mmCIF file of C-alpha atoms in Angstrom:
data_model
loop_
_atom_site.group_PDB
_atom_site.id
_atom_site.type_symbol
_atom_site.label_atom_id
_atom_site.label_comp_id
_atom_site.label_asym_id
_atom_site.label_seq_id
_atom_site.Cartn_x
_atom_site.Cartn_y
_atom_site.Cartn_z
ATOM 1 C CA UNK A 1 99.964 60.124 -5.785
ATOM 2 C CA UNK A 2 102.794 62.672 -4.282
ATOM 3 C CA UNK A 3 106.225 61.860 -4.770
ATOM 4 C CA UNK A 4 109.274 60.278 -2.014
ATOM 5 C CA UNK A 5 112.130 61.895 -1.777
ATOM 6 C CA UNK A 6 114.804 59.937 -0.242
ATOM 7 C CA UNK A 7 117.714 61.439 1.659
ATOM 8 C CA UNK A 8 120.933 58.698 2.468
ATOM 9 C CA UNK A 9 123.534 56.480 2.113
ATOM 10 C CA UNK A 10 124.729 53.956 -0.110
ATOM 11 C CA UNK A 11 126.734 50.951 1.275
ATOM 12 C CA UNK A 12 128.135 47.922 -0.084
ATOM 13 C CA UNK A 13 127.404 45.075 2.630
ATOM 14 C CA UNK A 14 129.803 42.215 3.162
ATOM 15 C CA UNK A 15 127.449 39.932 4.739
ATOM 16 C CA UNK A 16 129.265 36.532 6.946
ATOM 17 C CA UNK A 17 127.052 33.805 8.449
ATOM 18 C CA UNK A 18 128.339 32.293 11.847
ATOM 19 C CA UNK A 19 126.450 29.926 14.198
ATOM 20 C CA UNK A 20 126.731 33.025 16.644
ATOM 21 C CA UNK A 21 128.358 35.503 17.303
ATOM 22 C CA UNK A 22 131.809 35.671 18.957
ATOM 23 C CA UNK A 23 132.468 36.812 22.443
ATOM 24 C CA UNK A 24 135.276 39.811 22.952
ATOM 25 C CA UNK A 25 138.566 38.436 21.838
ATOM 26 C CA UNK A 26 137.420 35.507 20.375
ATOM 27 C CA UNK A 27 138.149 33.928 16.720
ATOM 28 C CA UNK A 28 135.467 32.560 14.930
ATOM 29 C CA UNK A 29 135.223 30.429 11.475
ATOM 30 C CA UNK A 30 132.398 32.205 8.990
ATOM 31 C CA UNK A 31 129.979 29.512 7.772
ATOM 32 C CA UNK A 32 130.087 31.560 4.092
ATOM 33 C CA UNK A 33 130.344 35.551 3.244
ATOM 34 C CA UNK A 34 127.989 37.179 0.284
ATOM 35 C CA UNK A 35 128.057 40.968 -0.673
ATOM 36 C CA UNK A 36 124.820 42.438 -1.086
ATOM 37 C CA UNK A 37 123.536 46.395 -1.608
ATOM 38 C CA UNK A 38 123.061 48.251 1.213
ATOM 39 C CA UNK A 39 122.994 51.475 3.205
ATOM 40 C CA UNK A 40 119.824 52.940 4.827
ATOM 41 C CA UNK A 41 119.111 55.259 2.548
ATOM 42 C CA UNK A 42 119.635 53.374 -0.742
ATOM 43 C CA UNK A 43 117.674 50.028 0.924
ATOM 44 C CA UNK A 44 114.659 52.151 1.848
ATOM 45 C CA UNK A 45 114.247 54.152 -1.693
ATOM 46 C CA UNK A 46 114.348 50.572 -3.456
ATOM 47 C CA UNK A 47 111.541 49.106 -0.721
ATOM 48 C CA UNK A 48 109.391 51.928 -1.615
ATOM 49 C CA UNK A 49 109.913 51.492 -5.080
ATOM 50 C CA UNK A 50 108.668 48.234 -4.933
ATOM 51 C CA UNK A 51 105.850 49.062 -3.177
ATOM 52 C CA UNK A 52 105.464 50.959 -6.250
ATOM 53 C CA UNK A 53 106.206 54.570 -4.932
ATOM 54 C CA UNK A 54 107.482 57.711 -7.047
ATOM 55 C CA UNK A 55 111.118 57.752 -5.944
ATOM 56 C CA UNK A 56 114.060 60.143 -6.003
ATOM 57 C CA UNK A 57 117.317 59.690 -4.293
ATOM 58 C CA UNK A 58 119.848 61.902 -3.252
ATOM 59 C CA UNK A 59 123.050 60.006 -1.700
ATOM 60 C CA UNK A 60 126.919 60.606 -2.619
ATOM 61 C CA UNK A 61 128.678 57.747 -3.506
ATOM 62 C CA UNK A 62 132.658 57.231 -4.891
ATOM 63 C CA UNK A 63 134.060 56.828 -8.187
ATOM 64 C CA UNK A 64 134.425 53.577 -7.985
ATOM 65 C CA UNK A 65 133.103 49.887 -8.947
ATOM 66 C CA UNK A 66 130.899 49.849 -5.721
ATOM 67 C CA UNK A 67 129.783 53.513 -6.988
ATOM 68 C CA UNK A 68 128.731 52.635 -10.566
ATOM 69 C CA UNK A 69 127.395 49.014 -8.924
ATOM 70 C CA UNK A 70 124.643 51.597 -7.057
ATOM 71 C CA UNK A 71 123.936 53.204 -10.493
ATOM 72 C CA UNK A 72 123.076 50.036 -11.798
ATOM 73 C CA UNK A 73 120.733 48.657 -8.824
ATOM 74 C CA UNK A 74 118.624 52.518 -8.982
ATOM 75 C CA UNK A 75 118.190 52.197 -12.768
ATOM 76 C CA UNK A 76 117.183 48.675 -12.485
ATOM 77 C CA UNK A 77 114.891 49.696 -10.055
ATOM 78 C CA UNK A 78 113.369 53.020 -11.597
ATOM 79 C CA UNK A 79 114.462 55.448 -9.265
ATOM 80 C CA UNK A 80 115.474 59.158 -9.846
ATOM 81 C CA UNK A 81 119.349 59.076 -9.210
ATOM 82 C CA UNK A 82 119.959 62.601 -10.998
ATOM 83 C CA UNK A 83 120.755 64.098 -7.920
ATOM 84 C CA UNK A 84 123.106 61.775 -6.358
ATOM 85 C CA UNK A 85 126.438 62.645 -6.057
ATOM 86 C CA UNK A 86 129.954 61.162 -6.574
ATOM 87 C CA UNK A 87 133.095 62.133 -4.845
ATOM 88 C CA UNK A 88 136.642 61.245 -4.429
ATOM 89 C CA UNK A 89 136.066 59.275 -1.097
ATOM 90 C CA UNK A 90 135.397 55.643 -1.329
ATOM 91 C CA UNK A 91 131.667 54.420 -1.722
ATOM 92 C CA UNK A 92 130.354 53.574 1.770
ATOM 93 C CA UNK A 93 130.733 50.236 3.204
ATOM 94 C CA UNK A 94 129.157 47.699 5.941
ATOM 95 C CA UNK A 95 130.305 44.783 7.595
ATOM 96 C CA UNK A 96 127.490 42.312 9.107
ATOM 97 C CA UNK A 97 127.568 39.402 11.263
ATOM 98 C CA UNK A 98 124.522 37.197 10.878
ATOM 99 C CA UNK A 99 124.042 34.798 13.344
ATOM 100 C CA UNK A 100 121.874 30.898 12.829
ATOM 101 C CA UNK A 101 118.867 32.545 14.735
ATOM 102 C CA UNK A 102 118.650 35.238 11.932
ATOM 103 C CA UNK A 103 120.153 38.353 14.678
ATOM 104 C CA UNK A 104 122.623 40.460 13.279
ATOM 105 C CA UNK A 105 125.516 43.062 14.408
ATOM 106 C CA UNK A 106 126.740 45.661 11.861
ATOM 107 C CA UNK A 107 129.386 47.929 11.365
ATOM 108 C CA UNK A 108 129.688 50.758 8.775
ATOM 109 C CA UNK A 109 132.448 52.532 7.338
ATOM 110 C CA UNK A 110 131.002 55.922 6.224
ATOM 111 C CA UNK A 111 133.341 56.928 3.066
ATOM 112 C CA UNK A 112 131.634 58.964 0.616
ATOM 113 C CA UNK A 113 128.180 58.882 3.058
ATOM 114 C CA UNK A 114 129.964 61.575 5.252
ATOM 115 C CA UNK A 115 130.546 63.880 2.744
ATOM 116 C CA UNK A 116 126.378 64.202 1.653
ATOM 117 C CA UNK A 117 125.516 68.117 0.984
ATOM 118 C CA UNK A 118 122.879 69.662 -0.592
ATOM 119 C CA UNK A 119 123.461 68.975 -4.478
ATOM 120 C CA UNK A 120 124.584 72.121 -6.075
ATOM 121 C CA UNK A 121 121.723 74.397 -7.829
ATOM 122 C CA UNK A 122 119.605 71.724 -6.016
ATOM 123 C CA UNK A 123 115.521 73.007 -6.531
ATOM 124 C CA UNK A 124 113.062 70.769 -4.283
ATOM 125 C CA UNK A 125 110.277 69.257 -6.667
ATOM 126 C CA UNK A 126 106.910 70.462 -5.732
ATOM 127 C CA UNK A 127 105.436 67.180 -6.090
ATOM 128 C CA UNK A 128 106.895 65.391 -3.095
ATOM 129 C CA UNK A 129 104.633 64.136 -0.624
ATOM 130 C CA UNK A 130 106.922 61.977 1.804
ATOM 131 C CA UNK A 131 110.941 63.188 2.462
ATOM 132 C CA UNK A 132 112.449 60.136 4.046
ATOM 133 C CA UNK A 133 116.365 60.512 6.205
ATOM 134 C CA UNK A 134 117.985 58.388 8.293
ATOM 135 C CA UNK A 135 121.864 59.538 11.009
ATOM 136 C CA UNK A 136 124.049 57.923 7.984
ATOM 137 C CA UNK A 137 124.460 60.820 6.711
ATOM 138 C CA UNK A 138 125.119 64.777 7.556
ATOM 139 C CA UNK A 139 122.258 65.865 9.669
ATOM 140 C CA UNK A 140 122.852 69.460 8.247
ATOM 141 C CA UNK A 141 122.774 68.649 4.966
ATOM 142 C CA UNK A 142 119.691 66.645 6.091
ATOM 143 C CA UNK A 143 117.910 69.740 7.759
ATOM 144 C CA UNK A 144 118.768 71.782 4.747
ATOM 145 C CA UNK A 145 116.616 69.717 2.815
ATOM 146 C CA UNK A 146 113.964 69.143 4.882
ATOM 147 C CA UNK A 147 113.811 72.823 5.190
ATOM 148 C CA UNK A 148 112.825 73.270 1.548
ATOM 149 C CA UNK A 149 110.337 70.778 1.411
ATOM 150 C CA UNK A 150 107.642 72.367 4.002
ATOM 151 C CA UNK A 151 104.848 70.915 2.122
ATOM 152 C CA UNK A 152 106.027 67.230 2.188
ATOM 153 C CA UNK A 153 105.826 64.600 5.259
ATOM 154 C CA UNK A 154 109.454 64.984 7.069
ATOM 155 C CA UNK A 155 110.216 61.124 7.966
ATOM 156 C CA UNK A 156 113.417 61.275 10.211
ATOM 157 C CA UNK A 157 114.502 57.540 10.965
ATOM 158 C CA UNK A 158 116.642 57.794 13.665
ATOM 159 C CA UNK A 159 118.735 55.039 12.369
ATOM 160 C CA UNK A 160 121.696 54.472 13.937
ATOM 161 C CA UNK A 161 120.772 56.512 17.063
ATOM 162 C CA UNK A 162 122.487 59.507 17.719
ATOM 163 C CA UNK A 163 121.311 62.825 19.296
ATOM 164 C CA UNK A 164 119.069 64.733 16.739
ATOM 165 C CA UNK A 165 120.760 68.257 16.131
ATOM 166 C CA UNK A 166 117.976 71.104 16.993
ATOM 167 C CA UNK A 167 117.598 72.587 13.791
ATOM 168 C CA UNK A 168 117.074 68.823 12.314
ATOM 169 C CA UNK A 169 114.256 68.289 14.892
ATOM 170 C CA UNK A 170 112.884 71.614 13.905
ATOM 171 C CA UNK A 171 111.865 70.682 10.238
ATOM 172 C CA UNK A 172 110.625 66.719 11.280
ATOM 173 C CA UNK A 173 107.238 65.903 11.720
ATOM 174 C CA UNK A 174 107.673 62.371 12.046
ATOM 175 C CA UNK A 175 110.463 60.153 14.245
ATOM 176 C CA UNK A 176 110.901 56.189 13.089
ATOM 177 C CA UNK A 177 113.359 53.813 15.440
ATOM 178 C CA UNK A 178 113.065 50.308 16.551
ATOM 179 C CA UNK A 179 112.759 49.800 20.285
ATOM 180 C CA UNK A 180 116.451 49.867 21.077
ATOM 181 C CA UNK A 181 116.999 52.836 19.180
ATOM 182 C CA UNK A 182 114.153 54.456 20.970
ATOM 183 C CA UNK A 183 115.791 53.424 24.602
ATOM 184 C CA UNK A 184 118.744 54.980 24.100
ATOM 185 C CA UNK A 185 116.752 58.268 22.944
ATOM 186 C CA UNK A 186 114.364 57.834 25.578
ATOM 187 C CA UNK A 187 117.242 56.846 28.009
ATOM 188 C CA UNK A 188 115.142 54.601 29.610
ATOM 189 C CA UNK A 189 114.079 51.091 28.896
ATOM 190 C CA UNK A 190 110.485 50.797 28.683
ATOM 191 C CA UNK A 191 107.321 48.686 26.556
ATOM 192 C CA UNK A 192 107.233 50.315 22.731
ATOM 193 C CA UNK A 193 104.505 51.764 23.032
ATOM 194 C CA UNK A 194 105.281 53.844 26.439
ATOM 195 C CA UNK A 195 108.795 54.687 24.315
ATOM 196 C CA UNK A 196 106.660 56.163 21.381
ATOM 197 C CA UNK A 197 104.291 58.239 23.903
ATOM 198 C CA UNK A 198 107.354 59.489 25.647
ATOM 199 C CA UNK A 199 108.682 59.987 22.782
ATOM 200 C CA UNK A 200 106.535 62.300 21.267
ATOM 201 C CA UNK A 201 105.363 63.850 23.978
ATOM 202 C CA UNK A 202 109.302 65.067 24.549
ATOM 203 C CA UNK A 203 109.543 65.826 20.677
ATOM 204 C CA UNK A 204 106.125 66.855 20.351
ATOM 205 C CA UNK A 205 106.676 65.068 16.829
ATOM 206 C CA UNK A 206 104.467 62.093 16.001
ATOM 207 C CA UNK A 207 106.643 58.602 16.773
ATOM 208 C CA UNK A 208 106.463 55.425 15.320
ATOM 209 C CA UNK A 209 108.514 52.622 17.696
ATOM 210 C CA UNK A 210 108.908 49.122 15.756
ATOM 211 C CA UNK A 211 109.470 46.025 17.883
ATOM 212 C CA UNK A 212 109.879 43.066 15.816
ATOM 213 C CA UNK A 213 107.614 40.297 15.873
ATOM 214 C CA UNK A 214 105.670 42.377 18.682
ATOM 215 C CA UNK A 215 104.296 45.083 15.492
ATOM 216 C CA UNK A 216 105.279 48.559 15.875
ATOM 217 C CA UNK A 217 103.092 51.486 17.508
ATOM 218 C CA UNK A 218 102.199 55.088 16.226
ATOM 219 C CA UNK A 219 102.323 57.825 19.228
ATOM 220 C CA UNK A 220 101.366 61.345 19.041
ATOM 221 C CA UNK A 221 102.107 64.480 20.669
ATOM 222 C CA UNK A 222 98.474 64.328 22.289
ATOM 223 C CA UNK A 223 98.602 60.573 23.610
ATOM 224 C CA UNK A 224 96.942 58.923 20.859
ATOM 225 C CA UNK A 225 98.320 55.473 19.875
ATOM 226 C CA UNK A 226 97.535 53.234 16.882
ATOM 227 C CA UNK A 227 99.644 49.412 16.971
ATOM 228 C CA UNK A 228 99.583 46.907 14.323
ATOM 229 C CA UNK A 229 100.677 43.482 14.786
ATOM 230 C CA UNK A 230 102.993 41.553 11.878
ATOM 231 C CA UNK A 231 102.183 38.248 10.024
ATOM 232 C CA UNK A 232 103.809 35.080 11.100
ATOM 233 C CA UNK A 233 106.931 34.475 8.877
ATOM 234 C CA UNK A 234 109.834 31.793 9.470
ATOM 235 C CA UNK A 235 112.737 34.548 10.099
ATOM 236 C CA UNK A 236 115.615 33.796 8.040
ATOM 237 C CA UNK A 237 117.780 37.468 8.182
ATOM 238 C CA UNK A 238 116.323 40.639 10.141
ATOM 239 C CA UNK A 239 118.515 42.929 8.129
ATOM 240 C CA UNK A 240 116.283 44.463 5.846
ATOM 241 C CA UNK A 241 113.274 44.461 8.349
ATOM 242 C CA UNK A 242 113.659 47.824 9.249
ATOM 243 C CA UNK A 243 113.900 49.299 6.057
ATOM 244 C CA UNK A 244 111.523 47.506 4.543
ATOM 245 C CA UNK A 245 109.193 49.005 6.746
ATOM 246 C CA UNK A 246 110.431 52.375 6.427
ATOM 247 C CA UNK A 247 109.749 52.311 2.330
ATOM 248 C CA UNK A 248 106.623 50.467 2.392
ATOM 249 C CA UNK A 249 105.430 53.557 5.118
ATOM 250 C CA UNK A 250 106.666 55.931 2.808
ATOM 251 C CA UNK A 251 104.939 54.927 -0.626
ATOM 252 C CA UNK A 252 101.315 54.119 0.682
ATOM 253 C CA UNK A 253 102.157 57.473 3.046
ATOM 254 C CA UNK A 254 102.493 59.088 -0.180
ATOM 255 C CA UNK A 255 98.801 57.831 -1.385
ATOM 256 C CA UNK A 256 97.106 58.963 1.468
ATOM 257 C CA UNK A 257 95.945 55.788 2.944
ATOM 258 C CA UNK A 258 94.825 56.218 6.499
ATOM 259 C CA UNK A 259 97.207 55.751 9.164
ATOM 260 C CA UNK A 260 96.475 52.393 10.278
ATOM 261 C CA UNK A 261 96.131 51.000 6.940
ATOM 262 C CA UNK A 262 99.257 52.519 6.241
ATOM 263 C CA UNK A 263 100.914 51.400 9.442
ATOM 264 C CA UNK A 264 99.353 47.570 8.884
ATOM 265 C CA UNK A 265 101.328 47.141 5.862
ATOM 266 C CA UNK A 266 103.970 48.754 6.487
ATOM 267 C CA UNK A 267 104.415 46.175 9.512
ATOM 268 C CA UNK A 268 103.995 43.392 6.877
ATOM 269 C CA UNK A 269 106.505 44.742 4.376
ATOM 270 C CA UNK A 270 108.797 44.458 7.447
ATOM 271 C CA UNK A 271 107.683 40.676 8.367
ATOM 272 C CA UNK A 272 108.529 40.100 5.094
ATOM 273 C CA UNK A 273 111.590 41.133 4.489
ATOM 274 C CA UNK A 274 113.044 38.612 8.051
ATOM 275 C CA UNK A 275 112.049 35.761 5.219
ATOM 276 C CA UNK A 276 115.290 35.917 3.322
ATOM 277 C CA UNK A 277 118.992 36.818 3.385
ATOM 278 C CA UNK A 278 120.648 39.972 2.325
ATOM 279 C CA UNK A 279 119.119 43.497 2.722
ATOM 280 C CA UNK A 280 117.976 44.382 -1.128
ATOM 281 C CA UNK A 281 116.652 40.701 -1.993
ATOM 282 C CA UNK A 282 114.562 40.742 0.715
ATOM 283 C CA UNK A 283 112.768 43.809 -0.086
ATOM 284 C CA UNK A 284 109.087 42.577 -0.562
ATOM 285 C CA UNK A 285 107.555 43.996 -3.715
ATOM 286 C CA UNK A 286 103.581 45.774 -3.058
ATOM 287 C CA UNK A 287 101.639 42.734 -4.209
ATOM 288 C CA UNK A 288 103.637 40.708 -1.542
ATOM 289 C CA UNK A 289 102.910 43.694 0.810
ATOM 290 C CA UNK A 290 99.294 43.502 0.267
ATOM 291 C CA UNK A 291 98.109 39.655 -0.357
ATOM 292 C CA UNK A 292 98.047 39.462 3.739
ATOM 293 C CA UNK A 293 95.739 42.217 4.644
ATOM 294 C CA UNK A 294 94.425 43.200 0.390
ATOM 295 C CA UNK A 295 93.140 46.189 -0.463
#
């Protein structure tokens, strides 16, 4: 089994509960607020951890109590933090509004995410099979890694969506995005499935488009499409959906299961994670992952 690599951000979520959310210039009363760990890249190296992958990180992160709090979540986790990075800046942060029906809005103050480079004397391991990004962080710095992993699986989640700089594009092989994320790339609305053929035929990358509760589908450059549908789960908190798929991908990626094995429980890991609150609780470990389609 090949080793992830992990490229991203740390945040520290401040998570409030309302009945819904508030319309433009309105006030609002929060039914409770909870912090929680957070940032794309940190959420999706701890899913894939506990869908028992080989996981390094590299993130930056401040000198501060939210800093050494991330320290403490990656060691309790057994990840490789030896290449994360701390700066002056403040640790990154996230607001979230999470509504009764489980929806949620976020906003995310960058701090020390912005300032993500390639780590000094840095030397790519030659075991890494899957190299996982996300757009919190420095796309340069992201293609410069990338770069020196040619022999890995390139997984760009395009996550929040942004234009993908050239020489980023250049060293991807893969594009993730849920279907809104997709639109606004695609700038079109269309079915998934249509978004992740136009997708890659435009990228000539393969695409994966996830949709919520309708699965997620698998496009590549040559028109070939693979779907897999979720389990039925009670949805309590969407938050960690995405990433839960995202690290689940990445780990049984990384083991060389076939592509719609890979993609079924992937889509599972995500289901799971929409049955409780706050992104890193909700991350399903790999026997929770498996028990609904096994082995």
């Amino acid at each position: 089994m090949g080793g992830i690599l992990v490229i991203g951000s740390y945040n520290l979520d401040t998570v409030l509960r309302l009945e819904r959310f508030p319309a433009p210039g309105e006030t609002l009363t929060a039914l409770g607020i909870a912090a929680f760990h957070g940032g794309k890249g940190s959420n999706q190296a701890v899913a894939a951890a506990r869908a028992r992958g080989r996981v390094a990180l590299i993130a930056t992160i401040g000198d501060d109590a939210s800093g050494q709090a991330a320290h403490a979540l990656w060691a309790a986790e057994g990840i490789d933090a030896q290449a994360v990075q701390t700066t002056q800046a403040p640790t990154g942060a996230a607001t979230i509004l999470l509504d009764a029906a489980g929806e949620n809005q976020i906003i995310i103050i960058p701090g020390a995410n912005a300032e993500l480079a390639v780590p000094p004397g840095f030397t790519p391991p030659t075991d890494i099979a899957v190299a996982l990004a996300q757009l919190e962080t420095p796309q340069a710095a992201t293609a410069a890694l990338f770069r020196a992993l040619p022999q890995s699986r390139r997984i760009l989640n395009v996550a929040p969506a942004a234009p993908i700089m050239p020489e980023l594009l250049a060293v991807t092989d893969m594009l993730v995005l849920n279907e809104t994320e997709a639109a606004i790339l695609a700038q079109r609305e269309a079915e998934p499935a249509a978004l992740a053929l136009a997708l890659a035929a435009e990228t000539m990358r393969e695409v994966i488009v996830t949709a919520g509760a309708a699965g997620a589908f698998w496009a590549r450059p040559d028109g070939v499409v693979i779907d897999a549908t979720p389990p039925r789960v009670v949805v309590a908190d969407t938050t960690g959906a995405g990433d839960a798929f995202l690290g689940a991908f990445a780990a049984f990626s990384a083991e060389a299961y076939t592509p719609e094995k890979t993609l079924r429980l992937a889509v599972a890991a995500g289901a799971l994670a929409c049955t409780r609150h706050g992104a890193v609780p909700s991350l399903p470990y790999r026997a929770a992952i498996l028990a609904p389609g096994g082995e």
